[in-house]
Amino acid sequence: MEEDVFSQYQISDKWKLLDNIKDRSKCSICNKSRKYFCYTCYVPVSCVLNIIPEVTLPIQIDIIKHKREIDGKSTSVHAALLAPKDVAILQYPDDLSSLSYNNRTILIYPGKNPCSLTKYFELQPIYTSSVKEQKETTEYGAILISGQVLKLPFDKAVFVDGTWNQSKAMYGCLKNLPCIVLKSRTSQFWRHQKNSPRWYLATIEAIHQLIDEIYQYCYTITNTSQTKLRDHDNLLFFFRYMYHIIHSFYDHNSLLSYRRPLNL
C-alpha cells in the first residue's frame, strides 16, 4: 500500500484526477504528443488546464538547466507549469549572455562560504512596515502577514538543474551570488542519483523547501501562527502524482533511490 509521505502538505486533491486522462494530446506550441504537459515548452495540455492549481510565489525563481539534462527527467518543468508568472527556465550555456543579476539575488547552492537562510536573514535583516506605509504589497520580495509587510533582502533565487558535475560548471558562472544552503530534508524523488545522500532534493523539492523556509521565518519573527493556506505546497502537485504513479508499479523499498543513506 502506498504510504502518504505528503500528508503534512496541503496539496490539492485534484492530482488524483490526472488518473482519468488516458489519451495524449498535442502541445499548443510545438504540436508534439504529450500526456499531461509539454516538458520542452513548459505548458500543460488542454485537458489538464482546469485541473492544475496556479501558485503565486513571493519571489521570482530562475532555474539554470544544463542543456544535456534530459527534459523528461527533470522536475524543473513542474515549477514553470504551476507558477508560470514567477518561474523562468534558462538553458546553460546558451542563455548565459542574457543573465544579469543584481544584489537582490541569491543562489541556492553549496558553493563558496554558503550559509543557511536564517543566517542570511540575520546578516541582511527583513524590513517590516505596516500596510498603510506600503503602497504596493504584491511586489516580489514582499510578504503580507497580519497587516505587516515584510520586505525580504532578495526578490529572486537561482537554482541550477543538472548532474553534480554539470552543476559545478554552472556554478562557475554564478559564483558571485551569495550561496544559500537549505535545511536537510529527506527526498521523495524516485530517480536514483549515484553516490548521493537521501537529502539531495529534486529541483521542485528544493524550490518548495526554499519557499517553505521563507514563510516559516516570516511567521516566526512576527509571532504569528501560520494559519493561511499553504498555497506553495501545490508546487508539489505533479511531483505528488508522479510519486503515486511510480509507487503503483514498484514497491517503495525496492527502488534504489529510497535506499540511499541519509549521509555519505
PDB file of C-alpha atoms in Angstrom:
ATOM      1  CA  MET A   1       0.000   0.000   0.000  1.00  0.00           C
ATOM      2  CA  GLU A   2       1.306   3.455  -0.939  1.00  0.00           C
ATOM      3  CA  GLU A   3       2.394   5.491   2.074  1.00  0.00           C
ATOM      4  CA  ASP A   4       1.265   9.120   2.120  1.00  0.00           C
ATOM      5  CA  VAL A   5       4.557  10.855   2.789  1.00  0.00           C
ATOM      6  CA  PHE A   6       2.954  14.130   1.713  1.00  0.00           C
ATOM      7  CA  SER A   7       0.304  14.243   4.445  1.00  0.00           C
ATOM      8  CA  GLN A   8       1.946  17.263   6.125  1.00  0.00           C
ATOM      9  CA  TYR A   9       1.421  19.356   2.991  1.00  0.00           C
ATOM     10  CA  GLN A  10      -1.737  20.995   1.676  1.00  0.00           C
ATOM     11  CA  ILE A  11      -1.609  19.721  -1.893  1.00  0.00           C
ATOM     12  CA  SER A  12      -4.767  19.950  -3.981  1.00  0.00           C
ATOM     13  CA  ASP A  13      -6.518  16.569  -4.232  1.00  0.00           C
ATOM     14  CA  LYS A  14      -7.114  17.256  -7.898  1.00  0.00           C
ATOM     15  CA  TRP A  15      -3.867  15.451  -8.673  1.00  0.00           C
ATOM     16  CA  LYS A  16      -5.967  12.280  -8.426  1.00  0.00           C
ATOM     17  CA  LEU A  17      -7.994  13.430 -11.459  1.00  0.00           C
ATOM     18  CA  LEU A  18      -4.907  13.033 -13.624  1.00  0.00           C
ATOM     19  CA  ASP A  19      -5.567   9.287 -13.469  1.00  0.00           C
ATOM     20  CA  ASN A  20      -8.630   9.881 -15.643  1.00  0.00           C
ATOM     21  CA  ILE A  21      -6.533  11.135 -18.547  1.00  0.00           C
ATOM     22  CA  LYS A  22      -5.922   8.191 -20.840  1.00  0.00           C
ATOM     23  CA  ASP A  23      -5.098   9.788 -24.176  1.00  0.00           C
ATOM     24  CA  ARG A  24      -2.262  12.004 -25.270  1.00  0.00           C
ATOM     25  CA  SER A  25      -2.826  15.500 -26.647  1.00  0.00           C
ATOM     26  CA  LYS A  26      -0.897  17.902 -28.819  1.00  0.00           C
ATOM     27  CA  CYS A  27       1.137  20.653 -27.224  1.00  0.00           C
ATOM     28  CA  SER A  28      -0.406  24.011 -28.125  1.00  0.00           C
ATOM     29  CA  ILE A  29       3.048  25.359 -29.016  1.00  0.00           C
ATOM     30  CA  CYS A  30       5.110  22.614 -30.656  1.00  0.00           C
ATOM     31  CA  ASN A  31       2.258  20.217 -31.586  1.00  0.00           C
ATOM     32  CA  LYS A  32       4.129  17.237 -30.160  1.00  0.00           C
ATOM     33  CA  SER A  33       2.146  14.487 -28.469  1.00  0.00           C
ATOM     34  CA  ARG A  34       2.136  14.825 -24.681  1.00  0.00           C
ATOM     35  CA  LYS A  35       0.214  13.205 -21.816  1.00  0.00           C
ATOM     36  CA  TYR A  36      -0.103  15.915 -19.160  1.00  0.00           C
ATOM     37  CA  PHE A  37       2.250  18.716 -20.174  1.00  0.00           C
ATOM     38  CA  CYS A  38       4.972  19.570 -22.642  1.00  0.00           C
ATOM     39  CA  TYR A  39       8.358  19.312 -20.967  1.00  0.00           C
ATOM     40  CA  THR A  40      10.069  21.331 -23.707  1.00  0.00           C
ATOM     41  CA  CYS A  41       7.571  24.205 -23.994  1.00  0.00           C
ATOM     42  CA  TYR A  42       6.606  24.186 -20.284  1.00  0.00           C
ATOM     43  CA  VAL A  43       2.849  24.328 -20.872  1.00  0.00           C
ATOM     44  CA  PRO A  44       0.046  21.936 -19.835  1.00  0.00           C
ATOM     45  CA  VAL A  45      -2.065  20.197 -22.466  1.00  0.00           C
ATOM     46  CA  SER A  46      -5.629  21.416 -22.811  1.00  0.00           C
ATOM     47  CA  CYS A  47      -7.306  18.599 -20.856  1.00  0.00           C
ATOM     48  CA  VAL A  48      -5.456  19.427 -17.628  1.00  0.00           C
ATOM     49  CA  LEU A  49      -5.865  23.214 -17.698  1.00  0.00           C
ATOM     50  CA  ASN A  50      -8.844  23.096 -15.339  1.00  0.00           C
ATOM     51  CA  ILE A  51      -7.213  20.548 -13.043  1.00  0.00           C
ATOM     52  CA  ILE A  52      -3.868  22.015 -12.080  1.00  0.00           C
ATOM     53  CA  PRO A  53      -3.620  24.805  -9.477  1.00  0.00           C
ATOM     54  CA  GLU A  54      -1.739  28.034 -10.131  1.00  0.00           C
ATOM     55  CA  VAL A  55       0.709  29.038  -7.424  1.00  0.00           C
ATOM     56  CA  THR A  56       1.812  32.585  -6.644  1.00  0.00           C
ATOM     57  CA  LEU A  57       5.315  32.895  -5.212  1.00  0.00           C
ATOM     58  CA  PRO A  58       6.709  35.756  -3.087  1.00  0.00           C
ATOM     59  CA  ILE A  59       9.913  35.823  -5.135  1.00  0.00           C
ATOM     60  CA  GLN A  60      11.000  35.132  -8.699  1.00  0.00           C
ATOM     61  CA  ILE A  61      12.710  31.845  -9.474  1.00  0.00           C
ATOM     62  CA  ASP A  62      15.292  31.333 -12.212  1.00  0.00           C
ATOM     63  CA  ILE A  63      16.257  27.740 -12.992  1.00  0.00           C
ATOM     64  CA  ILE A  64      19.500  27.353 -14.949  1.00  0.00           C
ATOM     65  CA  LYS A  65      19.115  23.995 -16.667  1.00  0.00           C
ATOM     66  CA  HIS A  66      22.063  22.250 -18.274  1.00  0.00           C
ATOM     67  CA  LYS A  67      21.381  21.598 -21.950  1.00  0.00           C
ATOM     68  CA  ARG A  68      22.466  17.963 -21.526  1.00  0.00           C
ATOM     69  CA  GLU A  69      19.976  17.335 -18.724  1.00  0.00           C
ATOM     70  CA  ILE A  70      17.204  15.181 -20.184  1.00  0.00           C
ATOM     71  CA  ASP A  71      13.976  17.195 -20.358  1.00  0.00           C
ATOM     72  CA  GLY A  72      11.653  14.342 -19.442  1.00  0.00           C
ATOM     73  CA  LYS A  73      13.616  13.515 -16.280  1.00  0.00           C
ATOM     74  CA  SER A  74      13.755  16.997 -14.800  1.00  0.00           C
ATOM     75  CA  THR A  75      11.225  18.286 -12.269  1.00  0.00           C
ATOM     76  CA  SER A  76      12.060  21.905 -13.158  1.00  0.00           C
ATOM     77  CA  VAL A  77       9.141  21.979 -15.554  1.00  0.00           C
ATOM     78  CA  HIS A  78       6.747  21.389 -12.625  1.00  0.00           C
ATOM     79  CA  ALA A  79       7.653  24.817 -11.226  1.00  0.00           C
ATOM     80  CA  ALA A  80       7.173  26.545 -14.581  1.00  0.00           C
ATOM     81  CA  LEU A  81       3.787  24.855 -15.032  1.00  0.00           C
ATOM     82  CA  LEU A  82       2.441  25.606 -11.562  1.00  0.00           C
ATOM     83  CA  ALA A  83       3.898  29.108 -11.079  1.00  0.00           C
ATOM     84  CA  PRO A  84       4.181  30.309 -14.687  1.00  0.00           C
ATOM     85  CA  LYS A  85       4.258  34.017 -13.775  1.00  0.00           C
ATOM     86  CA  ASP A  86       7.078  33.610 -11.278  1.00  0.00           C
ATOM     87  CA  VAL A  87       9.378  30.929 -12.721  1.00  0.00           C
ATOM     88  CA  ALA A  88      11.738  31.073 -15.698  1.00  0.00           C
ATOM     89  CA  ILE A  89      13.789  28.160 -17.033  1.00  0.00           C
ATOM     90  CA  LEU A  90      17.017  29.170 -18.771  1.00  0.00           C
ATOM     91  CA  GLN A  91      19.436  26.893 -20.594  1.00  0.00           C
ATOM     92  CA  TYR A  92      23.130  26.559 -19.864  1.00  0.00           C
ATOM     93  CA  PRO A  93      25.253  27.676 -21.617  1.00  0.00           C
ATOM     94  CA  ASP A  94      23.049  29.137 -24.378  1.00  0.00           C
ATOM     95  CA  ASP A  95      21.235  31.705 -22.206  1.00  0.00           C
ATOM     96  CA  LEU A  96      24.227  32.853 -20.173  1.00  0.00           C
ATOM     97  CA  SER A  97      24.586  36.072 -22.180  1.00  0.00           C
ATOM     98  CA  SER A  98      21.098  37.146 -21.064  1.00  0.00           C
ATOM     99  CA  LEU A  99      21.845  36.687 -17.353  1.00  0.00           C
ATOM    100  CA  SER A 100      22.377  39.808 -15.286  1.00  0.00           C
ATOM    101  CA  TYR A 101      21.734  39.569 -11.559  1.00  0.00           C
ATOM    102  CA  ASN A 102      21.751  42.380  -9.018  1.00  0.00           C
ATOM    103  CA  ASN A 103      22.430  42.364  -5.277  1.00  0.00           C
ATOM    104  CA  ARG A 104      18.872  41.198  -4.510  1.00  0.00           C
ATOM    105  CA  THR A 105      19.521  37.748  -5.959  1.00  0.00           C
ATOM    106  CA  ILE A 106      20.602  34.607  -4.112  1.00  0.00           C
ATOM    107  CA  LEU A 107      21.879  31.261  -5.376  1.00  0.00           C
ATOM    108  CA  ILE A 108      20.662  28.016  -3.823  1.00  0.00           C
ATOM    109  CA  TYR A 109      23.867  26.013  -3.960  1.00  0.00           C
ATOM    110  CA  PRO A 110      26.543  24.755  -1.530  1.00  0.00           C
ATOM    111  CA  GLY A 111      29.205  26.989  -3.076  1.00  0.00           C
ATOM    112  CA  LYS A 112      31.831  29.251  -1.525  1.00  0.00           C
ATOM    113  CA  ASN A 113      31.002  30.389   2.015  1.00  0.00           C
ATOM    114  CA  PRO A 114      27.375  29.196   1.959  1.00  0.00           C
ATOM    115  CA  CYS A 115      25.011  29.964   4.801  1.00  0.00           C
ATOM    116  CA  SER A 116      21.556  28.959   5.899  1.00  0.00           C
ATOM    117  CA  LEU A 117      18.578  31.127   5.064  1.00  0.00           C
ATOM    118  CA  THR A 118      18.178  32.012   8.747  1.00  0.00           C
ATOM    119  CA  LYS A 119      21.791  33.174   8.928  1.00  0.00           C
ATOM    120  CA  TYR A 120      21.365  35.207   5.755  1.00  0.00           C
ATOM    121  CA  PHE A 121      18.335  36.957   7.250  1.00  0.00           C
ATOM    122  CA  GLU A 122      20.422  37.763  10.321  1.00  0.00           C
ATOM    123  CA  LEU A 123      23.082  39.342   8.107  1.00  0.00           C
ATOM    124  CA  GLN A 124      20.543  41.022   5.804  1.00  0.00           C
ATOM    125  CA  PRO A 125      17.555  41.760   8.065  1.00  0.00           C
ATOM    126  CA  ILE A 126      13.968  41.818   6.862  1.00  0.00           C
ATOM    127  CA  TYR A 127      12.412  45.284   6.834  1.00  0.00           C
ATOM    128  CA  THR A 128       8.896  45.479   8.290  1.00  0.00           C
ATOM    129  CA  SER A 129       6.266  48.142   7.656  1.00  0.00           C
ATOM    130  CA  SER A 130       2.515  48.468   8.014  1.00  0.00           C
ATOM    131  CA  VAL A 131       0.212  48.060   5.042  1.00  0.00           C
ATOM    132  CA  LYS A 132      -0.648  51.785   5.207  1.00  0.00           C
ATOM    133  CA  GLU A 133       3.031  52.660   4.795  1.00  0.00           C
ATOM    134  CA  GLN A 134       3.486  50.266   1.908  1.00  0.00           C
ATOM    135  CA  LYS A 135       1.904  51.302  -1.385  1.00  0.00           C
ATOM    136  CA  GLU A 136       2.499  48.003  -3.125  1.00  0.00           C
ATOM    137  CA  THR A 137       2.277  44.684  -1.292  1.00  0.00           C
ATOM    138  CA  THR A 138       2.267  42.387  -4.315  1.00  0.00           C
ATOM    139  CA  GLU A 139       5.809  43.136  -5.460  1.00  0.00           C
ATOM    140  CA  TYR A 140       8.432  40.397  -5.414  1.00  0.00           C
ATOM    141  CA  GLY A 141      10.253  40.110  -2.118  1.00  0.00           C
ATOM    142  CA  ALA A 142       7.316  41.470  -0.097  1.00  0.00           C
ATOM    143  CA  ILE A 143       5.152  39.260   2.114  1.00  0.00           C
ATOM    144  CA  LEU A 144       1.945  40.399   3.806  1.00  0.00           C
ATOM    145  CA  ILE A 145       1.298  38.879   7.246  1.00  0.00           C
ATOM    146  CA  SER A 146      -1.294  40.161   9.724  1.00  0.00           C
ATOM    147  CA  GLY A 147      -1.254  43.726   8.477  1.00  0.00           C
ATOM    148  CA  GLN A 148       2.531  43.857   8.206  1.00  0.00           C
ATOM    149  CA  VAL A 149       4.580  43.943   5.031  1.00  0.00           C
ATOM    150  CA  LEU A 150       7.845  42.051   5.346  1.00  0.00           C
ATOM    151  CA  LYS A 151      10.404  43.182   2.793  1.00  0.00           C
ATOM    152  CA  LEU A 152      12.902  40.409   2.104  1.00  0.00           C
ATOM    153  CA  PRO A 153      16.561  41.222   1.320  1.00  0.00           C
ATOM    154  CA  PHE A 154      16.162  39.406  -2.020  1.00  0.00           C
ATOM    155  CA  ASP A 155      13.468  39.118  -4.650  1.00  0.00           C
ATOM    156  CA  LYS A 156      14.970  36.390  -6.843  1.00  0.00           C
ATOM    157  CA  ALA A 157      16.510  32.969  -6.213  1.00  0.00           C
ATOM    158  CA  VAL A 158      18.540  30.990  -8.733  1.00  0.00           C
ATOM    159  CA  PHE A 159      18.650  27.189  -8.889  1.00  0.00           C
ATOM    160  CA  VAL A 160      20.873  25.009 -11.063  1.00  0.00           C
ATOM    161  CA  ASP A 161      19.441  21.864 -12.618  1.00  0.00           C
ATOM    162  CA  GLY A 162      21.796  19.121 -13.729  1.00  0.00           C
ATOM    163  CA  THR A 163      24.057  16.345 -12.512  1.00  0.00           C
ATOM    164  CA  TRP A 164      26.578  17.134  -9.806  1.00  0.00           C
ATOM    165  CA  ASN A 165      29.375  17.582 -12.375  1.00  0.00           C
ATOM    166  CA  GLN A 166      27.137  19.734 -14.579  1.00  0.00           C
ATOM    167  CA  SER A 167      26.097  21.884 -11.637  1.00  0.00           C
ATOM    168  CA  LYS A 168      29.723  22.608 -10.735  1.00  0.00           C
ATOM    169  CA  ALA A 169      30.281  24.012 -14.224  1.00  0.00           C
ATOM    170  CA  MET A 170      27.151  26.172 -13.957  1.00  0.00           C
ATOM    171  CA  TYR A 171      28.205  27.398 -10.514  1.00  0.00           C
ATOM    172  CA  GLY A 172      31.393  28.782 -12.057  1.00  0.00           C
ATOM    173  CA  CYS A 173      29.251  31.327 -13.898  1.00  0.00           C
ATOM    174  CA  LEU A 174      27.166  32.226 -10.832  1.00  0.00           C
ATOM    175  CA  LYS A 175      29.743  32.172  -8.039  1.00  0.00           C
ATOM    176  CA  ASN A 176      29.477  35.907  -7.396  1.00  0.00           C
ATOM    177  CA  LEU A 177      25.989  35.406  -5.974  1.00  0.00           C
ATOM    178  CA  PRO A 178      25.568  34.718  -2.240  1.00  0.00           C
ATOM    179  CA  CYS A 179      25.080  30.979  -1.721  1.00  0.00           C
ATOM    180  CA  ILE A 180      22.290  29.625   0.446  1.00  0.00           C
ATOM    181  CA  VAL A 181      22.001  26.048   1.679  1.00  0.00           C
ATOM    182  CA  LEU A 182      18.612  24.670   2.646  1.00  0.00           C
ATOM    183  CA  LYS A 183      17.718  22.677   5.728  1.00  0.00           C
ATOM    184  CA  SER A 184      18.174  18.937   5.346  1.00  0.00           C
ATOM    185  CA  ARG A 185      15.060  17.187   4.136  1.00  0.00           C
ATOM    186  CA  THR A 186      14.530  13.611   3.041  1.00  0.00           C
ATOM    187  CA  SER A 187      13.927  13.484  -0.693  1.00  0.00           C
ATOM    188  CA  GLN A 188      10.994  11.532  -2.109  1.00  0.00           C
ATOM    189  CA  PHE A 189      12.411  11.609  -5.636  1.00  0.00           C
ATOM    190  CA  TRP A 190      12.236   8.212  -7.287  1.00  0.00           C
ATOM    191  CA  ARG A 191      15.205   8.610  -9.660  1.00  0.00           C
ATOM    192  CA  HIS A 192      18.423   7.197  -8.263  1.00  0.00           C
ATOM    193  CA  GLN A 193      21.408   9.531  -8.054  1.00  0.00           C
ATOM    194  CA  LYS A 194      24.585   7.535  -7.625  1.00  0.00           C
ATOM    195  CA  ASN A 195      26.829   8.494  -4.701  1.00  0.00           C
ATOM    196  CA  SER A 196      24.309  10.997  -3.358  1.00  0.00           C
ATOM    197  CA  PRO A 197      22.657  11.012   0.082  1.00  0.00           C
ATOM    198  CA  ARG A 198      18.898  10.892   0.544  1.00  0.00           C
ATOM    199  CA  TRP A 199      18.718  14.612   1.380  1.00  0.00           C
ATOM    200  CA  TYR A 200      19.779  15.615  -2.167  1.00  0.00           C
ATOM    201  CA  LEU A 201      16.496  17.058  -3.379  1.00  0.00           C
ATOM    202  CA  ALA A 202      14.872  17.101  -6.789  1.00  0.00           C
ATOM    203  CA  THR A 203      14.677  20.648  -8.156  1.00  0.00           C
ATOM    204  CA  ILE A 204      10.969  21.070  -7.405  1.00  0.00           C
ATOM    205  CA  GLU A 205      11.507  19.793  -3.850  1.00  0.00           C
ATOM    206  CA  ALA A 206      14.304  22.328  -3.363  1.00  0.00           C
ATOM    207  CA  ILE A 207      12.161  25.208  -4.642  1.00  0.00           C
ATOM    208  CA  HIS A 208       9.332  24.169  -2.332  1.00  0.00           C
ATOM    209  CA  GLN A 209      11.767  23.905   0.599  1.00  0.00           C
ATOM    210  CA  LEU A 210      13.073  27.441  -0.012  1.00  0.00           C
ATOM    211  CA  ILE A 211       9.589  28.961  -0.116  1.00  0.00           C
ATOM    212  CA  ASP A 212       8.639  26.973   2.981  1.00  0.00           C
ATOM    213  CA  GLU A 213      11.673  28.257   4.911  1.00  0.00           C
ATOM    214  CA  ILE A 214      10.913  31.848   3.873  1.00  0.00           C
ATOM    215  CA  TYR A 215       7.357  31.636   5.184  1.00  0.00           C
ATOM    216  CA  GLN A 216       8.378  29.813   8.365  1.00  0.00           C
ATOM    217  CA  TYR A 217      10.911  32.518   9.207  1.00  0.00           C
ATOM    218  CA  CYS A 218       8.479  35.352   8.480  1.00  0.00           C
ATOM    219  CA  TYR A 219       5.763  33.833  10.639  1.00  0.00           C
ATOM    220  CA  THR A 220       8.276  33.292  13.443  1.00  0.00           C
ATOM    221  CA  ILE A 221       9.590  36.869  13.578  1.00  0.00           C
ATOM    222  CA  THR A 222       6.045  38.269  13.528  1.00  0.00           C
ATOM    223  CA  ASN A 223       4.933  35.856  16.277  1.00  0.00           C
ATOM    224  CA  THR A 224       2.089  34.785  14.020  1.00  0.00           C
ATOM    225  CA  SER A 225       0.647  31.313  13.612  1.00  0.00           C
ATOM    226  CA  GLN A 226       0.759  30.065  10.056  1.00  0.00           C
ATOM    227  CA  THR A 227      -2.997  29.886   9.610  1.00  0.00           C
ATOM    228  CA  LYS A 228      -3.186  30.803   5.928  1.00  0.00           C
ATOM    229  CA  LEU A 229      -3.498  28.036   3.392  1.00  0.00           C
ATOM    230  CA  ARG A 230      -0.134  26.696   2.349  1.00  0.00           C
ATOM    231  CA  ASP A 231      -0.596  27.611  -1.300  1.00  0.00           C
ATOM    232  CA  HIS A 232       3.063  26.944  -2.057  1.00  0.00           C
ATOM    233  CA  ASP A 233       2.560  23.241  -1.233  1.00  0.00           C
ATOM    234  CA  ASN A 234       0.878  22.963  -4.627  1.00  0.00           C
ATOM    235  CA  LEU A 235       4.342  23.253  -6.150  1.00  0.00           C
ATOM    236  CA  LEU A 236       4.420  19.518  -5.410  1.00  0.00           C
ATOM    237  CA  PHE A 237       1.193  18.841  -7.351  1.00  0.00           C
ATOM    238  CA  PHE A 238       2.773  16.963 -10.287  1.00  0.00           C
ATOM    239  CA  PHE A 239       5.533  15.563  -8.094  1.00  0.00           C
ATOM    240  CA  ARG A 240       2.879  14.038  -5.823  1.00  0.00           C
ATOM    241  CA  TYR A 241       1.120  12.495  -8.794  1.00  0.00           C
ATOM    242  CA  MET A 242       4.309  11.091 -10.331  1.00  0.00           C
ATOM    243  CA  TYR A 243       5.190   9.592  -6.948  1.00  0.00           C
ATOM    244  CA  HIS A 244       1.771   7.910  -6.967  1.00  0.00           C
ATOM    245  CA  ILE A 245       2.350   6.531 -10.475  1.00  0.00           C
ATOM    246  CA  ILE A 246       5.800   5.156  -9.652  1.00  0.00           C
ATOM    247  CA  HIS A 247       4.524   3.501  -6.480  1.00  0.00           C
ATOM    248  CA  SER A 248       1.659   1.874  -8.306  1.00  0.00           C
ATOM    249  CA  PHE A 249       4.268  -0.104 -10.278  1.00  0.00           C
ATOM    250  CA  TYR A 250       7.118  -0.518  -7.818  1.00  0.00           C
ATOM    251  CA  ASP A 251       7.483  -1.275  -4.146  1.00  0.00           C
ATOM    252  CA  HIS A 252       8.973   1.677  -2.286  1.00  0.00           C
ATOM    253  CA  ASN A 253      11.811  -0.310  -0.702  1.00  0.00           C
ATOM    254  CA  SER A 254      12.792  -1.904  -3.994  1.00  0.00           C
ATOM    255  CA  LEU A 255      13.807   1.409  -5.560  1.00  0.00           C
ATOM    256  CA  LEU A 256      17.477   2.314  -5.154  1.00  0.00           C
ATOM    257  CA  SER A 257      16.658   5.983  -4.673  1.00  0.00           C
ATOM    258  CA  TYR A 258      14.892   5.271  -1.368  1.00  0.00           C
ATOM    259  CA  ARG A 259      17.704   3.050  -0.153  1.00  0.00           C
ATOM    260  CA  ARG A 260      20.307   5.794  -0.304  1.00  0.00           C
ATOM    261  CA  PRO A 261      21.925   6.691   3.033  1.00  0.00           C
ATOM    262  CA  LEU A 262      20.955   9.926   4.746  1.00  0.00           C
ATOM    263  CA  ASN A 263      24.642  10.844   4.864  1.00  0.00           C
ATOM    264  CA  LEU A 264      27.692   9.906   2.817  1.00  0.00           C
TER     265      LEU A 264
END
